[in-house]
Short mmCIF file of C-alpha atoms and ligand atoms in Angstrom, two decimals:
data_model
loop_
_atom_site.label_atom_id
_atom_site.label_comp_id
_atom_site.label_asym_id
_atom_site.label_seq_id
_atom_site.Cartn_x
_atom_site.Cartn_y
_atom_site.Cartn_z
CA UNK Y 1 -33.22 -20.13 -0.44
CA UNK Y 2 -29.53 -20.15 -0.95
CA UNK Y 3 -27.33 -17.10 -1.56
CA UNK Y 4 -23.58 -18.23 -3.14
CA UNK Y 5 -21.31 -15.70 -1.51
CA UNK Y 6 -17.86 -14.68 -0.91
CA UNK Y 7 -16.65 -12.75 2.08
CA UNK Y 8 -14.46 -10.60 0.05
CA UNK Y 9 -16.65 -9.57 -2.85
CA UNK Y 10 -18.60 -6.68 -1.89
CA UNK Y 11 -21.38 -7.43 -4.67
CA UNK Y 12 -21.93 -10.80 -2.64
CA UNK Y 13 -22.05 -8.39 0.30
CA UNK Y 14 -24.91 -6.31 -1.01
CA UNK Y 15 -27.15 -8.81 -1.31
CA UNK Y 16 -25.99 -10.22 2.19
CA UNK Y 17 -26.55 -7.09 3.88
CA UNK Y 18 -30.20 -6.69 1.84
CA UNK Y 19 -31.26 -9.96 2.86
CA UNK Y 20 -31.25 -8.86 6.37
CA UNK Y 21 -32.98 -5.73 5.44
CA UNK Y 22 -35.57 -7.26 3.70
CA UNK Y 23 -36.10 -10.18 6.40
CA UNK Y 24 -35.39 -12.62 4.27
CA UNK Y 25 -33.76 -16.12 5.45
CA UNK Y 26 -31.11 -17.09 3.14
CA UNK Y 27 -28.87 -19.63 3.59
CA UNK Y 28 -25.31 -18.38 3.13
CA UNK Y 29 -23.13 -20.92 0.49
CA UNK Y 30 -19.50 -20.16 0.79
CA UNK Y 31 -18.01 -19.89 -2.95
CA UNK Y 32 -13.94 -20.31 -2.55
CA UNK Y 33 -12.16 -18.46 -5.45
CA UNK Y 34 -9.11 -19.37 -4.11
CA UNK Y 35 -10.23 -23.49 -5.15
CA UNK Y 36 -12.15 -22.35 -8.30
CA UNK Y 37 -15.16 -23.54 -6.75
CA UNK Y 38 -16.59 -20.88 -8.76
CA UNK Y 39 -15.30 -22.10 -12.18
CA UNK Y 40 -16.50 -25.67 -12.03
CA UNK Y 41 -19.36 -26.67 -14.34
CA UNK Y 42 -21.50 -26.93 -11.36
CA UNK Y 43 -21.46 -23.22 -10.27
CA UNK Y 44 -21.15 -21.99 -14.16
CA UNK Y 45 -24.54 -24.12 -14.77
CA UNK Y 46 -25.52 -21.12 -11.66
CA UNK Y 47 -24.12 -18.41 -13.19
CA UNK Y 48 -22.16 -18.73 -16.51
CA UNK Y 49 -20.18 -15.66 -15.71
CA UNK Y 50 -18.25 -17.60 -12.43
CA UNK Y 51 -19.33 -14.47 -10.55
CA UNK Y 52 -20.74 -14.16 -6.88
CA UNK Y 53 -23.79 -13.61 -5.74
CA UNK Y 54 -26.32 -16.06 -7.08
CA UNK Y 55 -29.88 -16.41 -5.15
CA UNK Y 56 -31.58 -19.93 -5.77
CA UNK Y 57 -34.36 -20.37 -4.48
CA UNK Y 58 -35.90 -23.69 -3.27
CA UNK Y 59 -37.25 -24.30 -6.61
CA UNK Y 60 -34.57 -23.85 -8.48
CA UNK Y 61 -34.77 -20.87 -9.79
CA UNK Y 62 -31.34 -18.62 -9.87
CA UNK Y 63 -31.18 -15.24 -10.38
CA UNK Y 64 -27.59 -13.31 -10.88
CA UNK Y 65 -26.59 -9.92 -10.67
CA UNK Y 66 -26.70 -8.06 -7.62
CA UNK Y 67 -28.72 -4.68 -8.47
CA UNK Y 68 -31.31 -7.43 -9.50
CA UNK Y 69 -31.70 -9.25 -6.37
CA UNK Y 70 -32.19 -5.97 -5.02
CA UNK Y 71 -35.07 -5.00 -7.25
CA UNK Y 72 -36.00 -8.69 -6.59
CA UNK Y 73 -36.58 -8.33 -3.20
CA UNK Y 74 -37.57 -5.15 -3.29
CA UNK Y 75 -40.57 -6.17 -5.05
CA UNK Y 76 -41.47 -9.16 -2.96
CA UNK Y 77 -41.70 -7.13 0.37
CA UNK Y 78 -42.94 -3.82 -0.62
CA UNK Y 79 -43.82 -3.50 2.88
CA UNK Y 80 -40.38 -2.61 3.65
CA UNK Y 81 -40.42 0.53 1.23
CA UNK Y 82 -37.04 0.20 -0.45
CA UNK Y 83 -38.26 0.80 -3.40
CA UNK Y 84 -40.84 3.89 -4.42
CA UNK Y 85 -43.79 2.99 -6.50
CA UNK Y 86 -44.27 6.88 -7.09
CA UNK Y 87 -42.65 7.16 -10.91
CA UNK Y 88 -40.34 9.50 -10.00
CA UNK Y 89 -38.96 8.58 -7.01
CA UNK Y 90 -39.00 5.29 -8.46
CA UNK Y 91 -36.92 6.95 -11.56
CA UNK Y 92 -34.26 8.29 -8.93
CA UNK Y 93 -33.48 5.53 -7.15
CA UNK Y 94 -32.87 3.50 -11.31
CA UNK Y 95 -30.76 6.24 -11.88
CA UNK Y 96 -28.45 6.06 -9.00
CA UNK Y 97 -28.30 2.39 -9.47
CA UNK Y 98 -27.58 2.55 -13.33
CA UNK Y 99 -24.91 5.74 -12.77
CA UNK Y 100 -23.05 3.55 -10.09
CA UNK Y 101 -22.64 0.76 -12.39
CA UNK Y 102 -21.97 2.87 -15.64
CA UNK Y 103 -19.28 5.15 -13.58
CA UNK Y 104 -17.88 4.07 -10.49
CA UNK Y 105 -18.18 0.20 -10.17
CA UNK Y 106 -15.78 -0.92 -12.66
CA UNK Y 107 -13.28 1.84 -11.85
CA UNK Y 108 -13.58 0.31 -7.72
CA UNK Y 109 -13.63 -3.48 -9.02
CA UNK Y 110 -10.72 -2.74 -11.08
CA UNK Y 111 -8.53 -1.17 -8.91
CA UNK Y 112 -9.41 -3.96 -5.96
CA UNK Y 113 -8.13 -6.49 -9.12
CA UNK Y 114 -5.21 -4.52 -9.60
CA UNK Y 115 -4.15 -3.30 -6.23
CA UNK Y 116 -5.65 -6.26 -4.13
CA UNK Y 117 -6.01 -9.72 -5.67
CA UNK Y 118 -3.35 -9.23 -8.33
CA UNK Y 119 -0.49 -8.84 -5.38
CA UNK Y 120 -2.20 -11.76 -3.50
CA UNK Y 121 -1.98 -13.52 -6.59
CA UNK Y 122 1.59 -12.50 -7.04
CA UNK Y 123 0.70 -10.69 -10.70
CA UNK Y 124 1.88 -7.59 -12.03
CA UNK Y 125 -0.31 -4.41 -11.04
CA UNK Y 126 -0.91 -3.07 -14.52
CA UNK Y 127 0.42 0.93 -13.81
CA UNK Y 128 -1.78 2.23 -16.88
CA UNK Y 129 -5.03 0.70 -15.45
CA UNK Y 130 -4.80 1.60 -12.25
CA UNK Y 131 -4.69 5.06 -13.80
CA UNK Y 132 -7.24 5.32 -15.80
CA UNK Y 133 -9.39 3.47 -12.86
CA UNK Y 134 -8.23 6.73 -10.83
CA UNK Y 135 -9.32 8.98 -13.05
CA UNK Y 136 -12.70 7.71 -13.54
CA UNK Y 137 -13.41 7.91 -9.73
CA UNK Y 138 -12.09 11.16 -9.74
CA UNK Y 139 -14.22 12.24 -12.23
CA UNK Y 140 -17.23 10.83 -10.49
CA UNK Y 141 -16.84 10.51 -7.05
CA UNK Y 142 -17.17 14.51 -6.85
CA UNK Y 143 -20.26 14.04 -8.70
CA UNK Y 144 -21.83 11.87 -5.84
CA UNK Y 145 -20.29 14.21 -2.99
CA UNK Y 146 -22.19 16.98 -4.04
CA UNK Y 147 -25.11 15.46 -4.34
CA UNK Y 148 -25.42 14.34 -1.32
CA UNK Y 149 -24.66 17.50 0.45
CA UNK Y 150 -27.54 18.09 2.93
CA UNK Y 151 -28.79 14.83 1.87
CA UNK Y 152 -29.50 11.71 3.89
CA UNK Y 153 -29.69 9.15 1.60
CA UNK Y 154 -29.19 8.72 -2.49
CA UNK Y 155 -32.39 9.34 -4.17
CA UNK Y 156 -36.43 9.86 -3.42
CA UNK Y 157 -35.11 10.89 0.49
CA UNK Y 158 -35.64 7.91 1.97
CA UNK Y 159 -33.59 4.80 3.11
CA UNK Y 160 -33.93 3.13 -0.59
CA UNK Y 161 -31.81 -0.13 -2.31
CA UNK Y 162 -30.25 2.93 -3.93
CA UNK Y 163 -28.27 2.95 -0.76
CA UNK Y 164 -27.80 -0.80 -0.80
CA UNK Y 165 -26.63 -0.99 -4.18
CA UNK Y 166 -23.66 2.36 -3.19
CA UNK Y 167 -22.55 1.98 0.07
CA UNK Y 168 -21.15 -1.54 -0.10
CA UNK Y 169 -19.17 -0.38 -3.33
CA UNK Y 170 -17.79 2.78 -2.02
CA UNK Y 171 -16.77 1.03 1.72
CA UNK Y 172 -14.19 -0.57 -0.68
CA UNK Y 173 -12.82 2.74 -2.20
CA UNK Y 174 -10.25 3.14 1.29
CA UNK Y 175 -9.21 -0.17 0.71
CA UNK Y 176 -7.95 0.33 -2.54
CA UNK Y 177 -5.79 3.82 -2.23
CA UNK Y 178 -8.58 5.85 -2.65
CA UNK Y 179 -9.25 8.81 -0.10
CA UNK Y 180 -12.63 9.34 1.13
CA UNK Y 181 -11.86 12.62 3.72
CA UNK Y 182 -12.18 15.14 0.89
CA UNK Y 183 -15.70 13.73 -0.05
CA UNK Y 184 -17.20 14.70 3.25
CA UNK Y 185 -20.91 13.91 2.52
CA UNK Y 186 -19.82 11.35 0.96
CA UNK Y 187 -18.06 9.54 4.22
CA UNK Y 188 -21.10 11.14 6.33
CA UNK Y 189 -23.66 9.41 4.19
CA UNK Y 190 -21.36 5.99 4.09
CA UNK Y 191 -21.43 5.97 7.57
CA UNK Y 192 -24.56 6.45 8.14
CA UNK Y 193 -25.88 3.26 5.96
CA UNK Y 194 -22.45 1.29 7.85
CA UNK Y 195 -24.21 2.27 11.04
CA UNK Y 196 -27.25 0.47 10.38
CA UNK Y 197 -27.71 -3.11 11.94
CA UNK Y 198 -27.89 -5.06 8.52
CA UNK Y 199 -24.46 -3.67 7.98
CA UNK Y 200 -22.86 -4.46 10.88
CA UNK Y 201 -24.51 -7.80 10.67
N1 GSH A 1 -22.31 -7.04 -11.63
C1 GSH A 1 -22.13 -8.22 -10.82
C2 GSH A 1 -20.66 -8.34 -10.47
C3 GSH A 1 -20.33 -9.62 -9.74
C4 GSH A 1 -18.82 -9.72 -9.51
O1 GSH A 1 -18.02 -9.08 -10.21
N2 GSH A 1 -18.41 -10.56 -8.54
C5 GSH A 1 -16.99 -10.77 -8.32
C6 GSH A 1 -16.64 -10.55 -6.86
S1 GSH A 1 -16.86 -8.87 -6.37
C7 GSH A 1 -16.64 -12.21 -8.64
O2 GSH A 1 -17.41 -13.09 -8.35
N3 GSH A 1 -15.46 -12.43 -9.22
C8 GSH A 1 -14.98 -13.76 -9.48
C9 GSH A 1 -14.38 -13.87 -10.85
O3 GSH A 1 -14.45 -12.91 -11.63
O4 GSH A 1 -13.84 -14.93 -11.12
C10 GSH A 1 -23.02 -8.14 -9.58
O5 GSH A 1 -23.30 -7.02 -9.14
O6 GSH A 1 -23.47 -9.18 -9.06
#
């Protein structure tokens, strides 16, 4: 099975670093923004949206969306226990997943457009979003913090794709002006999944 990925997108990353967690062999397909690979009809027949990652598999079949390659392989290899069957564990590690993308994800992929690939693209930075962006990770990054205070991982305490689906989000929250010591189990819990071997991987 392939995996289309791009170094510098940390959604393509996710499902990188999952593959190795759930064992799976996936053949790693370079997409290069910087060519448009990933606006030719070729790769929008993959994934209409131009967007990294896409898993095919050897038959064909593509699926898009990161949090649902997750689930994906989640549910092929139960064995690995990434994902609770109890309901409400279960339940947890959905709503960590969902409240990530609702709250913090397109704050974090904004300001990386804004602050990072608009500059290397020699484009204005627009001021206005980049504040609003702000805001909205200020308003729910203490949210996350104190959750995880004396907490390992994000939901059902366990190692779960919730943690697969956050960390590789927040790692890029340094990267675009955003200051991580004040969250400190925040950090503590970041490192911890960035210690494991499918991150450093
Ligand atoms: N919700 C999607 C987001 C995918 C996404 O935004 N990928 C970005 C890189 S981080 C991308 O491919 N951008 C290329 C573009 O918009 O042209 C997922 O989790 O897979």
């Amino acid at each position: 099975m392939k995996l289309y990925f791009n170094a510098f997108s940390p959604n393509a990353r996710r499902a990188r670093i999952a593959a190795t967690e759930f064992g799976v062999n996936v053949t790693i397909t370079d997409v290069d923004f910087a060519k448009g690979e990933n606006r030719g009809p070729g790769y929008l027949a993959k994934n209409p949206m131009g967007k990294v990652p896409v898993l095919e598999e050897d038959d064909g079949w593509m699926l898009w969306e990161s949090p649902a390659i997750l689930c994906y392989w989640a549910n092929k290899h139960p064995e690995k226990n990434l994902l609770p069957k109890q309901p409400r564990e279960y339940a947890d590690v959905m709503r960590w997943m969902f409240w990530y993308a609702a709250h913090l994800d397109s704050a974090l992929y904004g300001l990386a457009v804004e602050k990072v690939i608009k500059p290397m693209q020699k484009l204005p930075t627009n001021d206005a979003r980049v504040a609003a962006y702000t805001e909205e990770w200020n308003r729910f990054a203490p949210i996350l913090n104190a959750h995880l205070e004396g907490k390992t991982y994000v939901a059902a305490d366990t190692f779960t794709i919730a943690d697969l689906h956050l960390a590789p989000g927040i790692d890029v929250a340094p990267m675009v002006g955003l200051d991580l010591k004040p969250y400190t189990h925040l950090g503590a819990w970041l490192s911890r999944v960035q210690a494991r071997p499918s991150w450093k991987r």
